[in-house]
Amino acid sequence: MGAAKIAIAVSLLITMGVLWLALSGHFHDPLLLGFGLFSAAFCVFLAWRLHILDAETSPYHHIISLLVYLPWLMGEIIKTNIIVVRTVLSPDMILTPRLVRVKHLPRTDLARTIFANSITLTPGTVSIDMDADEIIVHALLKEMVNPADFANMAARSARAAGENPITTDEGKAS
Amino acid sequence: MSTVLEILHIARFGLAGVFLLGGGFFVLAGAIGVLRLPDFYTRLHAAGVTDTMGSTLILLGLMLIAGFTLLSVKLALVGLFLFLTSPTATHAVANAAHKAKLKPLLGTYRQTRKGDNEGGSQ
Amino acid sequence: MIFATTLMLMGAMTLMLARLLRGPELYDRVLAVNSFGTKTVLFLCVFSFLIGRPDGVDIALLYALMNFIGTIAILKFFRYRALDVALSRMPSRNTRKKAGAKS
């Protein structure tokens, strides 16, 4: 058990403890605080037994780039929401559903996950199937399958996961 | 001094009301969409409206009412869980339908006020 | 305004029940159940504010997690017709790659 694994275990323990405090609301009773600490430590022990204590358990080194990505995603969600609601509530409903394949995905698993989840989170596009090098996307309107938009979102989600497609050194700094 | 506080108080609850009613509107619009749209894959998009915009607005409105308390933290956790699980659940349903070879409706679909539908041309 | 939001959520839940009963495909029904669950979570939050007992938010938190697990369980059951399928036996990206290399 190396030093990196112990750091991950401690960060998981702190997260569990903060979650327990927020959900229970007991701050003063030492007995209950002890029980909370015990249950948090037991969860970390179970995670260790399950062999899932790896870098994915504590994704804290990407948190700044994720916080930069989130406002842009919220803006996109609001824009597409208004389009979808207007389409659905108009009396003469005109739909142009499309099924497209999006290629040129980000490389790392985390960046791919963020990209596919972002596609699904913006209403009007849903990622249906994912393969090693493409995502099949269903879109409600044909204006939503512009390849430049997908490329932009892929580049942004790659940056959010700490992966920089152009210069590899800059992404590690944050 | 007290008038400034009163104005802030009114503004806070007014904004909370706008958020709550806006969230309710988006949830209703999503439900109408799920009932109205023609096939399964298009209904997914309408369900997404409820999951993202509706839940975010309603939880933000409730957090404004609750103020800086532990309750707001819990509401934020509810929002976080919904934000993380809803795209996964949507993708799981869509992927299951796709794997079961459910054909999507493609091309141009029109539904006019008289109720006559046309479309579904490949 | 909290009361109006509660009424709107109840209306949306009724519409979702209509889709649940009408839905021609199994997947329409699963989608309706999942969306109904999301609305239930929001309804629990708003309703606990309406009656002034904020404990309902804890139940909403639990319901959000159980709704997700329930949806995944239903989909898994109808795909494999069993729930005791080990994760390691499901086809993943890595195993598919390995199978492709072998053949």
PDB file of N, CA and C in Angstrom, chain C:
ATOM      1  N   MET C   1     -47.040  30.628  -3.350  1.00  0.00           N
ATOM      2  CA  MET C   1     -46.305  30.211  -4.552  1.00  0.00           C
ATOM      3  C   MET C   1     -45.772  28.786  -4.404  1.00  0.00           C
ATOM      4  N   ILE C   2     -45.474  28.398  -3.149  1.00  0.00           N
ATOM      5  CA  ILE C   2     -45.066  27.005  -2.939  1.00  0.00           C
ATOM      6  C   ILE C   2     -46.227  26.081  -3.267  1.00  0.00           C
ATOM      7  N   PHE C   3     -47.447  26.533  -2.873  1.00  0.00           N
ATOM      8  CA  PHE C   3     -48.631  25.719  -3.135  1.00  0.00           C
ATOM      9  C   PHE C   3     -48.855  25.572  -4.639  1.00  0.00           C
ATOM     10  N   ALA C   4     -48.665  26.687  -5.383  1.00  0.00           N
ATOM     11  CA  ALA C   4     -48.854  26.626  -6.837  1.00  0.00           C
ATOM     12  C   ALA C   4     -47.858  25.663  -7.463  1.00  0.00           C
ATOM     13  N   THR C   5     -46.604  25.709  -6.977  1.00  0.00           N
ATOM     14  CA  THR C   5     -45.601  24.780  -7.522  1.00  0.00           C
ATOM     15  C   THR C   5     -45.980  23.338  -7.227  1.00  0.00           C
ATOM     16  N   THR C   6     -46.527  23.090  -6.010  1.00  0.00           N
ATOM     17  CA  THR C   6     -46.962  21.726  -5.675  1.00  0.00           C
ATOM     18  C   THR C   6     -48.042  21.249  -6.645  1.00  0.00           C
ATOM     19  N   LEU C   7     -48.990  22.156  -6.928  1.00  0.00           N
ATOM     20  CA  LEU C   7     -50.064  21.778  -7.852  1.00  0.00           C
ATOM     21  C   LEU C   7     -49.505  21.482  -9.243  1.00  0.00           C
ATOM     22  N   MET C   8     -48.543  22.316  -9.703  1.00  0.00           N
ATOM     23  CA  MET C   8     -47.962  22.095 -11.026  1.00  0.00           C
ATOM     24  C   MET C   8     -47.244  20.746 -11.087  1.00  0.00           C
ATOM     25  N   LEU C   9     -46.521  20.427 -10.009  1.00  0.00           N
ATOM     26  CA  LEU C   9     -45.812  19.142  -9.991  1.00  0.00           C
ATOM     27  C   LEU C   9     -46.798  17.990 -10.018  1.00  0.00           C
ATOM     28  N   MET C  10     -47.938  18.145  -9.278  1.00  0.00           N
ATOM     29  CA  MET C  10     -48.930  17.072  -9.281  1.00  0.00           C
ATOM     30  C   MET C  10     -49.538  16.905 -10.667  1.00  0.00           C
ATOM     31  N   GLY C  11     -49.772  18.025 -11.360  1.00  0.00           N
ATOM     32  CA  GLY C  11     -50.282  17.929 -12.728  1.00  0.00           C
ATOM     33  C   GLY C  11     -49.313  17.204 -13.638  1.00  0.00           C
ATOM     34  N   ALA C  12     -48.021  17.551 -13.506  1.00  0.00           N
ATOM     35  CA  ALA C  12     -47.012  16.897 -14.343  1.00  0.00           C
ATOM     36  C   ALA C  12     -46.944  15.413 -14.027  1.00  0.00           C
ATOM     37  N   MET C  13     -47.096  15.044 -12.730  1.00  0.00           N
ATOM     38  CA  MET C  13     -47.058  13.623 -12.369  1.00  0.00           C
ATOM     39  C   MET C  13     -48.253  12.886 -12.962  1.00  0.00           C
ATOM     40  N   THR C  14     -49.424  13.549 -12.997  1.00  0.00           N
ATOM     41  CA  THR C  14     -50.600  12.914 -13.605  1.00  0.00           C
ATOM     42  C   THR C  14     -50.365  12.650 -15.091  1.00  0.00           C
ATOM     43  N   LEU C  15     -49.785  13.655 -15.788  1.00  0.00           N
ATOM     44  CA  LEU C  15     -49.499  13.466 -17.212  1.00  0.00           C
ATOM     45  C   LEU C  15     -48.524  12.304 -17.412  1.00  0.00           C
ATOM     46  N   MET C  16     -47.538  12.209 -16.495  1.00  0.00           N
ATOM     47  CA  MET C  16     -46.553  11.139 -16.629  1.00  0.00           C
ATOM     48  C   MET C  16     -47.204   9.778 -16.394  1.00  0.00           C
ATOM     49  N   LEU C  17     -48.215   9.714 -15.480  1.00  0.00           N
ATOM     50  CA  LEU C  17     -48.953   8.458 -15.272  1.00  0.00           C
ATOM     51  C   LEU C  17     -49.716   8.079 -16.533  1.00  0.00           C
ATOM     52  N   ALA C  18     -50.251   9.091 -17.239  1.00  0.00           N
ATOM     53  CA  ALA C  18     -50.962   8.798 -18.486  1.00  0.00           C
ATOM     54  C   ALA C  18     -50.018   8.167 -19.493  1.00  0.00           C
ATOM     55  N   ARG C  19     -48.782   8.687 -19.586  1.00  0.00           N
ATOM     56  CA  ARG C  19     -47.814   8.089 -20.508  1.00  0.00           C
ATOM     57  C   ARG C  19     -47.440   6.692 -20.050  1.00  0.00           C
ATOM     58  N   LEU C  20     -47.366   6.498 -18.726  1.00  0.00           N
ATOM     59  CA  LEU C  20     -47.031   5.174 -18.194  1.00  0.00           C
ATOM     60  C   LEU C  20     -48.087   4.154 -18.594  1.00  0.00           C
ATOM     61  N   LEU C  21     -49.380   4.560 -18.550  1.00  0.00           N
ATOM     62  CA  LEU C  21     -50.442   3.611 -18.875  1.00  0.00           C
ATOM     63  C   LEU C  21     -50.561   3.417 -20.377  1.00  0.00           C
ATOM     64  N   ARG C  22     -50.286   4.459 -21.175  1.00  0.00           N
ATOM     65  CA  ARG C  22     -50.487   4.372 -22.615  1.00  0.00           C
ATOM     66  C   ARG C  22     -49.291   3.804 -23.343  1.00  0.00           C
ATOM     67  N   GLY C  23     -48.075   4.099 -22.816  1.00  0.00           N
ATOM     68  CA  GLY C  23     -46.831   3.874 -23.540  1.00  0.00           C
ATOM     69  C   GLY C  23     -46.790   2.602 -24.340  1.00  0.00           C
ATOM     70  N   PRO C  24     -46.640   2.666 -25.663  1.00  0.00           N
ATOM     71  CA  PRO C  24     -46.728   1.428 -26.458  1.00  0.00           C
ATOM     72  C   PRO C  24     -45.554   0.482 -26.193  1.00  0.00           C
ATOM     73  N   GLU C  25     -44.368   1.038 -25.962  1.00  0.00           N
ATOM     74  CA  GLU C  25     -43.196   0.176 -25.778  1.00  0.00           C
ATOM     75  C   GLU C  25     -42.878   0.060 -24.288  1.00  0.00           C
ATOM     76  N   LEU C  26     -42.101  -0.977 -23.961  1.00  0.00           N
ATOM     77  CA  LEU C  26     -41.617  -1.132 -22.585  1.00  0.00           C
ATOM     78  C   LEU C  26     -40.767   0.077 -22.189  1.00  0.00           C
ATOM     79  N   TYR C  27     -39.949   0.569 -23.133  1.00  0.00           N
ATOM     80  CA  TYR C  27     -38.999   1.634 -22.806  1.00  0.00           C
ATOM     81  C   TYR C  27     -39.707   2.943 -22.519  1.00  0.00           C
ATOM     82  N   ASP C  28     -40.874   3.172 -23.175  1.00  0.00           N
ATOM     83  CA  ASP C  28     -41.673   4.345 -22.828  1.00  0.00           C
ATOM     84  C   ASP C  28     -42.090   4.291 -21.372  1.00  0.00           C
ATOM     85  N   ARG C  29     -42.460   3.090 -20.923  1.00  0.00           N
ATOM     86  CA  ARG C  29     -42.906   2.954 -19.532  1.00  0.00           C
ATOM     87  C   ARG C  29     -41.749   3.153 -18.567  1.00  0.00           C
ATOM     88  N   VAL C  30     -40.579   2.603 -18.910  1.00  0.00           N
ATOM     89  CA  VAL C  30     -39.422   2.785 -18.028  1.00  0.00           C
ATOM     90  C   VAL C  30     -39.066   4.269 -17.936  1.00  0.00           C
ATOM     91  N   LEU C  31     -39.103   4.948 -19.093  1.00  0.00           N
ATOM     92  CA  LEU C  31     -38.816   6.385 -19.108  1.00  0.00           C
ATOM     93  C   LEU C  31     -39.827   7.144 -18.260  1.00  0.00           C
ATOM     94  N   ALA C  32     -41.109   6.753 -18.364  1.00  0.00           N
ATOM     95  CA  ALA C  32     -42.146   7.422 -17.585  1.00  0.00           C
ATOM     96  C   ALA C  32     -41.931   7.202 -16.092  1.00  0.00           C
ATOM     97  N   VAL C  33     -41.563   5.967 -15.709  1.00  0.00           N
ATOM     98  CA  VAL C  33     -41.329   5.688 -14.288  1.00  0.00           C
ATOM     99  C   VAL C  33     -40.153   6.514 -13.770  1.00  0.00           C
ATOM    100  N   ASN C  34     -39.083   6.581 -14.565  1.00  0.00           N
ATOM    101  CA  ASN C  34     -37.905   7.326 -14.152  1.00  0.00           C
ATOM    102  C   ASN C  34     -38.229   8.811 -13.995  1.00  0.00           C
ATOM    103  N   SER C  35     -38.961   9.347 -14.971  1.00  0.00           N
ATOM    104  CA  SER C  35     -39.300  10.769 -14.927  1.00  0.00           C
ATOM    105  C   SER C  35     -40.275  11.056 -13.780  1.00  0.00           C
ATOM    106  N   PHE C  36     -41.192  10.103 -13.546  1.00  0.00           N
ATOM    107  CA  PHE C  36     -42.117  10.226 -12.409  1.00  0.00           C
ATOM    108  C   PHE C  36     -41.335  10.267 -11.099  1.00  0.00           C
ATOM    109  N   GLY C  37     -40.275   9.455 -11.022  1.00  0.00           N
ATOM    110  CA  GLY C  37     -39.456   9.450  -9.810  1.00  0.00           C
ATOM    111  C   GLY C  37     -38.758  10.781  -9.595  1.00  0.00           C
ATOM    112  N   THR C  38     -38.227  11.372 -10.673  1.00  0.00           N
ATOM    113  CA  THR C  38     -37.598  12.689 -10.552  1.00  0.00           C
ATOM    114  C   THR C  38     -38.593  13.714 -10.037  1.00  0.00           C
ATOM    115  N   LYS C  39     -39.814  13.652 -10.569  1.00  0.00           N
ATOM    116  CA  LYS C  39     -40.843  14.593 -10.123  1.00  0.00           C
ATOM    117  C   LYS C  39     -41.219  14.327  -8.674  1.00  0.00           C
ATOM    118  N   THR C  40     -41.205  13.039  -8.269  1.00  0.00           N
ATOM    119  CA  THR C  40     -41.510  12.724  -6.870  1.00  0.00           C
ATOM    120  C   THR C  40     -40.482  13.339  -5.938  1.00  0.00           C
ATOM    121  N   VAL C  41     -39.197  13.278  -6.337  1.00  0.00           N
ATOM    122  CA  VAL C  41     -38.141  13.882  -5.520  1.00  0.00           C
ATOM    123  C   VAL C  41     -38.408  15.374  -5.348  1.00  0.00           C
ATOM    124  N   LEU C  42     -38.700  16.065  -6.464  1.00  0.00           N
ATOM    125  CA  LEU C  42     -38.968  17.498  -6.390  1.00  0.00           C
ATOM    126  C   LEU C  42     -40.214  17.765  -5.553  1.00  0.00           C
ATOM    127  N   PHE C  43     -41.246  16.908  -5.736  1.00  0.00           N
ATOM    128  CA  PHE C  43     -42.491  17.080  -4.987  1.00  0.00           C
ATOM    129  C   PHE C  43     -42.247  16.932  -3.483  1.00  0.00           C
ATOM    130  N   LEU C  44     -41.420  15.939  -3.105  1.00  0.00           N
ATOM    131  CA  LEU C  44     -41.127  15.744  -1.671  1.00  0.00           C
ATOM    132  C   LEU C  44     -40.438  16.983  -1.100  1.00  0.00           C
ATOM    133  N   CYS C  45     -39.474  17.542  -1.851  1.00  0.00           N
ATOM    134  CA  CYS C  45     -38.775  18.747  -1.380  1.00  0.00           C
ATOM    135  C   CYS C  45     -39.765  19.896  -1.180  1.00  0.00           C
ATOM    136  N   VAL C  46     -40.584  20.152  -2.214  1.00  0.00           N
ATOM    137  CA  VAL C  46     -41.495  21.292  -2.146  1.00  0.00           C
ATOM    138  C   VAL C  46     -42.547  21.076  -1.074  1.00  0.00           C
ATOM    139  N   PHE C  47     -43.044  19.822  -0.964  1.00  0.00           N
ATOM    140  CA  PHE C  47     -44.119  19.539  -0.007  1.00  0.00           C
ATOM    141  C   PHE C  47     -43.622  19.664   1.424  1.00  0.00           C
ATOM    142  N   SER C  48     -42.343  19.280   1.675  1.00  0.00           N
ATOM    143  CA  SER C  48     -41.834  19.414   3.041  1.00  0.00           C
ATOM    144  C   SER C  48     -41.712  20.891   3.420  1.00  0.00           C
ATOM    145  N   PHE C  49     -41.469  21.771   2.436  1.00  0.00           N
ATOM    146  CA  PHE C  49     -41.481  23.207   2.735  1.00  0.00           C
ATOM    147  C   PHE C  49     -42.899  23.689   2.967  1.00  0.00           C
ATOM    148  N   LEU C  50     -43.867  23.099   2.217  1.00  0.00           N
ATOM    149  CA  LEU C  50     -45.259  23.542   2.321  1.00  0.00           C
ATOM    150  C   LEU C  50     -45.813  23.254   3.701  1.00  0.00           C
ATOM    151  N   ILE C  51     -45.525  22.059   4.252  1.00  0.00           N
ATOM    152  CA  ILE C  51     -46.073  21.727   5.566  1.00  0.00           C
ATOM    153  C   ILE C  51     -45.126  22.128   6.681  1.00  0.00           C
ATOM    154  N   GLY C  52     -43.972  22.738   6.332  1.00  0.00           N
ATOM    155  CA  GLY C  52     -43.065  23.254   7.350  1.00  0.00           C
ATOM    156  C   GLY C  52     -42.309  22.217   8.121  1.00  0.00           C
ATOM    157  N   ARG C  53     -42.119  21.030   7.538  1.00  0.00           N
ATOM    158  CA  ARG C  53     -41.309  20.002   8.207  1.00  0.00           C
ATOM    159  C   ARG C  53     -40.189  19.597   7.269  1.00  0.00           C
ATOM    160  N   PRO C  54     -39.002  20.172   7.440  1.00  0.00           N
ATOM    161  CA  PRO C  54     -37.936  19.961   6.450  1.00  0.00           C
ATOM    162  C   PRO C  54     -37.325  18.575   6.451  1.00  0.00           C
ATOM    163  N   ASP C  55     -37.856  17.638   7.254  1.00  0.00           N
ATOM    164  CA  ASP C  55     -37.307  16.275   7.247  1.00  0.00           C
ATOM    165  C   ASP C  55     -37.532  15.589   5.906  1.00  0.00           C
ATOM    166  N   GLY C  56     -38.545  16.093   5.160  1.00  0.00           N
ATOM    167  CA  GLY C  56     -38.851  15.441   3.894  1.00  0.00           C
ATOM    168  C   GLY C  56     -37.711  15.493   2.917  1.00  0.00           C
ATOM    169  N   VAL C  57     -36.809  16.467   3.082  1.00  0.00           N
ATOM    170  CA  VAL C  57     -35.680  16.584   2.155  1.00  0.00           C
ATOM    171  C   VAL C  57     -34.765  15.364   2.263  1.00  0.00           C
ATOM    172  N   ASP C  58     -34.628  14.815   3.472  1.00  0.00           N
ATOM    173  CA  ASP C  58     -33.828  13.594   3.647  1.00  0.00           C
ATOM    174  C   ASP C  58     -34.434  12.436   2.869  1.00  0.00           C
ATOM    175  N   ILE C  59     -35.775  12.328   2.945  1.00  0.00           N
ATOM    176  CA  ILE C  59     -36.447  11.263   2.208  1.00  0.00           C
ATOM    177  C   ILE C  59     -36.265  11.470   0.714  1.00  0.00           C
ATOM    178  N   ALA C  60     -36.321  12.733   0.278  1.00  0.00           N
ATOM    179  CA  ALA C  60     -36.120  13.025  -1.144  1.00  0.00           C
ATOM    180  C   ALA C  60     -34.730  12.589  -1.595  1.00  0.00           C
ATOM    181  N   LEU C  61     -33.743  12.830  -0.735  1.00  0.00           N
ATOM    182  CA  LEU C  61     -32.359  12.438  -1.047  1.00  0.00           C
ATOM    183  C   LEU C  61     -32.265  10.928  -1.258  1.00  0.00           C
ATOM    184  N   LEU C  62     -32.893  10.176  -0.326  1.00  0.00           N
ATOM    185  CA  LEU C  62     -32.900   8.721  -0.458  1.00  0.00           C
ATOM    186  C   LEU C  62     -33.638   8.291  -1.715  1.00  0.00           C
ATOM    187  N   TYR C  63     -34.773   8.955  -1.980  1.00  0.00           N
ATOM    188  CA  TYR C  63     -35.598   8.567  -3.120  1.00  0.00           C
ATOM    189  C   TYR C  63     -34.860   8.801  -4.430  1.00  0.00           C
ATOM    190  N   ALA C  64     -34.054   9.884  -4.495  1.00  0.00           N
ATOM    191  CA  ALA C  64     -33.298  10.162  -5.718  1.00  0.00           C
ATOM    192  C   ALA C  64     -32.350   9.019  -6.030  1.00  0.00           C
ATOM    193  N   LEU C  65     -31.688   8.498  -4.985  1.00  0.00           N
ATOM    194  CA  LEU C  65     -30.748   7.399  -5.211  1.00  0.00           C
ATOM    195  C   LEU C  65     -31.478   6.110  -5.563  1.00  0.00           C
ATOM    196  N   MET C  66     -32.595   5.827  -4.838  1.00  0.00           N
ATOM    197  CA  MET C  66     -33.306   4.579  -5.085  1.00  0.00           C
ATOM    198  C   MET C  66     -33.963   4.562  -6.451  1.00  0.00           C
ATOM    199  N   ASN C  67     -34.399   5.736  -6.916  1.00  0.00           N
ATOM    200  CA  ASN C  67     -35.018   5.829  -8.236  1.00  0.00           C
ATOM    201  C   ASN C  67     -34.011   5.442  -9.315  1.00  0.00           C
ATOM    202  N   PHE C  68     -32.789   5.940  -9.170  1.00  0.00           N
ATOM    203  CA  PHE C  68     -31.745   5.628 -10.145  1.00  0.00           C
ATOM    204  C   PHE C  68     -31.431   4.137 -10.141  1.00  0.00           C
ATOM    205  N   ILE C  69     -31.250   3.575  -8.935  1.00  0.00           N
ATOM    206  CA  ILE C  69     -30.909   2.157  -8.845  1.00  0.00           C
ATOM    207  C   ILE C  69     -32.049   1.307  -9.397  1.00  0.00           C
ATOM    208  N   GLY C  70     -33.297   1.712  -9.109  1.00  0.00           N
ATOM    209  CA  GLY C  70     -34.448   0.966  -9.603  1.00  0.00           C
ATOM    210  C   GLY C  70     -34.511   0.956 -11.116  1.00  0.00           C
ATOM    211  N   THR C  71     -34.273   2.110 -11.733  1.00  0.00           N
ATOM    212  CA  THR C  71     -34.309   2.171 -13.199  1.00  0.00           C
ATOM    213  C   THR C  71     -33.256   1.255 -13.803  1.00  0.00           C
ATOM    214  N   ILE C  72     -32.029   1.326 -13.257  1.00  0.00           N
ATOM    215  CA  ILE C  72     -30.960   0.486 -13.797  1.00  0.00           C
ATOM    216  C   ILE C  72     -31.303  -0.986 -13.604  1.00  0.00           C
ATOM    217  N   ALA C  73     -31.910  -1.325 -12.439  1.00  0.00           N
ATOM    218  CA  ALA C  73     -32.238  -2.725 -12.162  1.00  0.00           C
ATOM    219  C   ALA C  73     -33.289  -3.233 -13.136  1.00  0.00           C
ATOM    220  N   ILE C  74     -34.322  -2.416 -13.413  1.00  0.00           N
ATOM    221  CA  ILE C  74     -35.360  -2.847 -14.368  1.00  0.00           C
ATOM    222  C   ILE C  74     -34.742  -3.091 -15.740  1.00  0.00           C
ATOM    223  N   LEU C  75     -33.887  -2.142 -16.184  1.00  0.00           N
ATOM    224  CA  LEU C  75     -33.292  -2.289 -17.518  1.00  0.00           C
ATOM    225  C   LEU C  75     -32.396  -3.524 -17.581  1.00  0.00           C
ATOM    226  N   LYS C  76     -31.630  -3.749 -16.500  1.00  0.00           N
ATOM    227  CA  LYS C  76     -30.746  -4.909 -16.481  1.00  0.00           C
ATOM    228  C   LYS C  76     -31.555  -6.199 -16.526  1.00  0.00           C
ATOM    229  N   PHE C  77     -32.677  -6.217 -15.786  1.00  0.00           N
ATOM    230  CA  PHE C  77     -33.494  -7.422 -15.764  1.00  0.00           C
ATOM    231  C   PHE C  77     -34.048  -7.720 -17.149  1.00  0.00           C
ATOM    232  N   PHE C  78     -34.549  -6.692 -17.856  1.00  0.00           N
ATOM    233  CA  PHE C  78     -35.162  -6.976 -19.147  1.00  0.00           C
ATOM    234  C   PHE C  78     -34.129  -7.236 -20.225  1.00  0.00           C
ATOM    235  N   ARG C  79     -32.859  -6.889 -19.958  1.00  0.00           N
ATOM    236  CA  ARG C  79     -31.825  -7.193 -20.951  1.00  0.00           C
ATOM    237  C   ARG C  79     -31.303  -8.609 -20.766  1.00  0.00           C
ATOM    238  N   TYR C  80     -31.107  -9.031 -19.501  1.00  0.00           N
ATOM    239  CA  TYR C  80     -30.498 -10.337 -19.262  1.00  0.00           C
ATOM    240  C   TYR C  80     -31.493 -11.351 -18.726  1.00  0.00           C
ATOM    241  N   ARG C  81     -32.737 -10.909 -18.436  1.00  0.00           N
ATOM    242  CA  ARG C  81     -33.761 -11.781 -17.842  1.00  0.00           C
ATOM    243  C   ARG C  81     -33.306 -12.368 -16.520  1.00  0.00           C
ATOM    244  N   ALA C  82     -32.350 -11.733 -15.855  1.00  0.00           N
ATOM    245  CA  ALA C  82     -31.888 -12.182 -14.540  1.00  0.00           C
ATOM    246  C   ALA C  82     -31.160 -11.022 -13.909  1.00  0.00           C
ATOM    247  N   LEU C  83     -31.113 -10.997 -12.576  1.00  0.00           N
ATOM    248  CA  LEU C  83     -30.401  -9.908 -11.918  1.00  0.00           C
ATOM    249  C   LEU C  83     -29.026 -10.335 -11.442  1.00  0.00           C
ATOM    250  N   ASP C  84     -28.753 -11.673 -11.392  1.00  0.00           N
ATOM    251  CA  ASP C  84     -27.473 -12.116 -10.839  1.00  0.00           C
ATOM    252  C   ASP C  84     -26.440 -12.321 -11.941  1.00  0.00           C
ATOM    253  N   VAL C  85     -26.312 -11.312 -12.813  1.00  0.00           N
ATOM    254  CA  VAL C  85     -25.279 -11.364 -13.835  1.00  0.00           C
ATOM    255  C   VAL C  85     -24.076 -10.599 -13.289  1.00  0.00           C
ATOM    256  N   ALA C  86     -22.933 -11.268 -13.253  1.00  0.00           N
ATOM    257  CA  ALA C  86     -21.757 -10.607 -12.702  1.00  0.00           C
ATOM    258  C   ALA C  86     -21.294  -9.513 -13.647  1.00  0.00           C
ATOM    259  N   LEU C  87     -20.779  -8.435 -13.073  1.00  0.00           N
ATOM    260  CA  LEU C  87     -20.312  -7.308 -13.889  1.00  0.00           C
ATOM    261  C   LEU C  87     -19.190  -7.748 -14.814  1.00  0.00           C
ATOM    262  N   SER C  88     -18.371  -8.725 -14.330  1.00  0.00           N
ATOM    263  CA  SER C  88     -17.228  -9.129 -15.137  1.00  0.00           C
ATOM    264  C   SER C  88     -17.653  -9.917 -16.369  1.00  0.00           C
ATOM    265  N   ARG C  89     -18.916 -10.443 -16.357  1.00  0.00           N
ATOM    266  CA  ARG C  89     -19.362 -11.223 -17.511  1.00  0.00           C
ATOM    267  C   ARG C  89     -20.096 -10.384 -18.532  1.00  0.00           C
ATOM    268  N   MET C  90     -20.387  -9.127 -18.198  1.00  0.00           N
ATOM    269  CA  MET C  90     -21.021  -8.256 -19.177  1.00  0.00           C
ATOM    270  C   MET C  90     -19.973  -7.797 -20.183  1.00  0.00           C
ATOM    271  N   PRO C  91     -20.340  -7.690 -21.458  1.00  0.00           N
ATOM    272  CA  PRO C  91     -19.366  -7.264 -22.450  1.00  0.00           C
ATOM    273  C   PRO C  91     -18.980  -5.802 -22.231  1.00  0.00           C
ATOM    274  N   SER C  92     -17.705  -5.553 -22.000  1.00  0.00           N
ATOM    275  CA  SER C  92     -17.250  -4.174 -21.842  1.00  0.00           C
ATOM    276  C   SER C  92     -16.303  -3.857 -22.990  1.00  0.00           C
ATOM    277  N   ARG C  93     -15.785  -2.643 -22.968  1.00  0.00           N
ATOM    278  CA  ARG C  93     -14.940  -2.208 -24.081  1.00  0.00           C
ATOM    279  C   ARG C  93     -13.673  -3.053 -24.135  1.00  0.00           C
ATOM    280  N   ASN C  94     -13.109  -3.336 -22.935  1.00  0.00           N
ATOM    281  CA  ASN C  94     -11.848  -4.051 -22.911  1.00  0.00           C
ATOM    282  C   ASN C  94     -11.998  -5.484 -23.389  1.00  0.00           C
ATOM    283  N   THR C  95     -13.059  -6.178 -22.889  1.00  0.00           N
ATOM    284  CA  THR C  95     -13.221  -7.574 -23.274  1.00  0.00           C
ATOM    285  C   THR C  95     -13.523  -7.679 -24.760  1.00  0.00           C
ATOM    286  N   ARG C  96     -14.286  -6.701 -25.304  1.00  0.00           N
ATOM    287  CA  ARG C  96     -14.586  -6.738 -26.723  1.00  0.00           C
ATOM    288  C   ARG C  96     -13.291  -6.594 -27.537  1.00  0.00           C
ATOM    289  N   LYS C  97     -12.411  -5.707 -27.053  1.00  0.00           N
ATOM    290  CA  LYS C  97     -11.143  -5.521 -27.753  1.00  0.00           C
ATOM    291  C   LYS C  97     -10.338  -6.818 -27.743  1.00  0.00           C
ATOM    292  N   LYS C  98     -10.321  -7.478 -26.548  1.00  0.00           N
ATOM    293  CA  LYS C  98      -9.558  -8.711 -26.427  1.00  0.00           C
ATOM    294  C   LYS C  98     -10.135  -9.776 -27.353  1.00  0.00           C
ATOM    295  N   ALA C  99     -11.486  -9.870 -27.392  1.00  0.00           N
ATOM    296  CA  ALA C  99     -12.119 -10.862 -28.248  1.00  0.00           C
ATOM    297  C   ALA C  99     -11.781 -10.582 -29.712  1.00  0.00           C
ATOM    298  N   GLY C 100     -11.739  -9.295 -30.067  1.00  0.00           N
ATOM    299  CA  GLY C 100     -11.410  -8.952 -31.442  1.00  0.00           C
ATOM    300  C   GLY C 100      -9.980  -9.337 -31.780  1.00  0.00           C
ATOM    301  N   ALA C 101      -9.084  -9.207 -30.801  1.00  0.00           N
ATOM    302  CA  ALA C 101      -7.684  -9.536 -31.062  1.00  0.00           C
ATOM    303  C   ALA C 101      -7.520 -11.038 -31.244  1.00  0.00           C
ATOM    304  N   LYS C 102      -8.336 -11.823 -30.502  1.00  0.00           N
ATOM    305  CA  LYS C 102      -8.200 -13.272 -30.582  1.00  0.00           C
ATOM    306  C   LYS C 102      -8.678 -13.795 -31.926  1.00  0.00           C
ATOM    307  N   SER C 103      -9.809 -13.290 -32.386  1.00  0.00           N
ATOM    308  CA  SER C 103     -10.406 -13.856 -33.583  1.00  0.00           C
ATOM    309  C   SER C 103      -9.692 -13.390 -34.845  1.00  0.00           C
TER     310      SER C 103
END
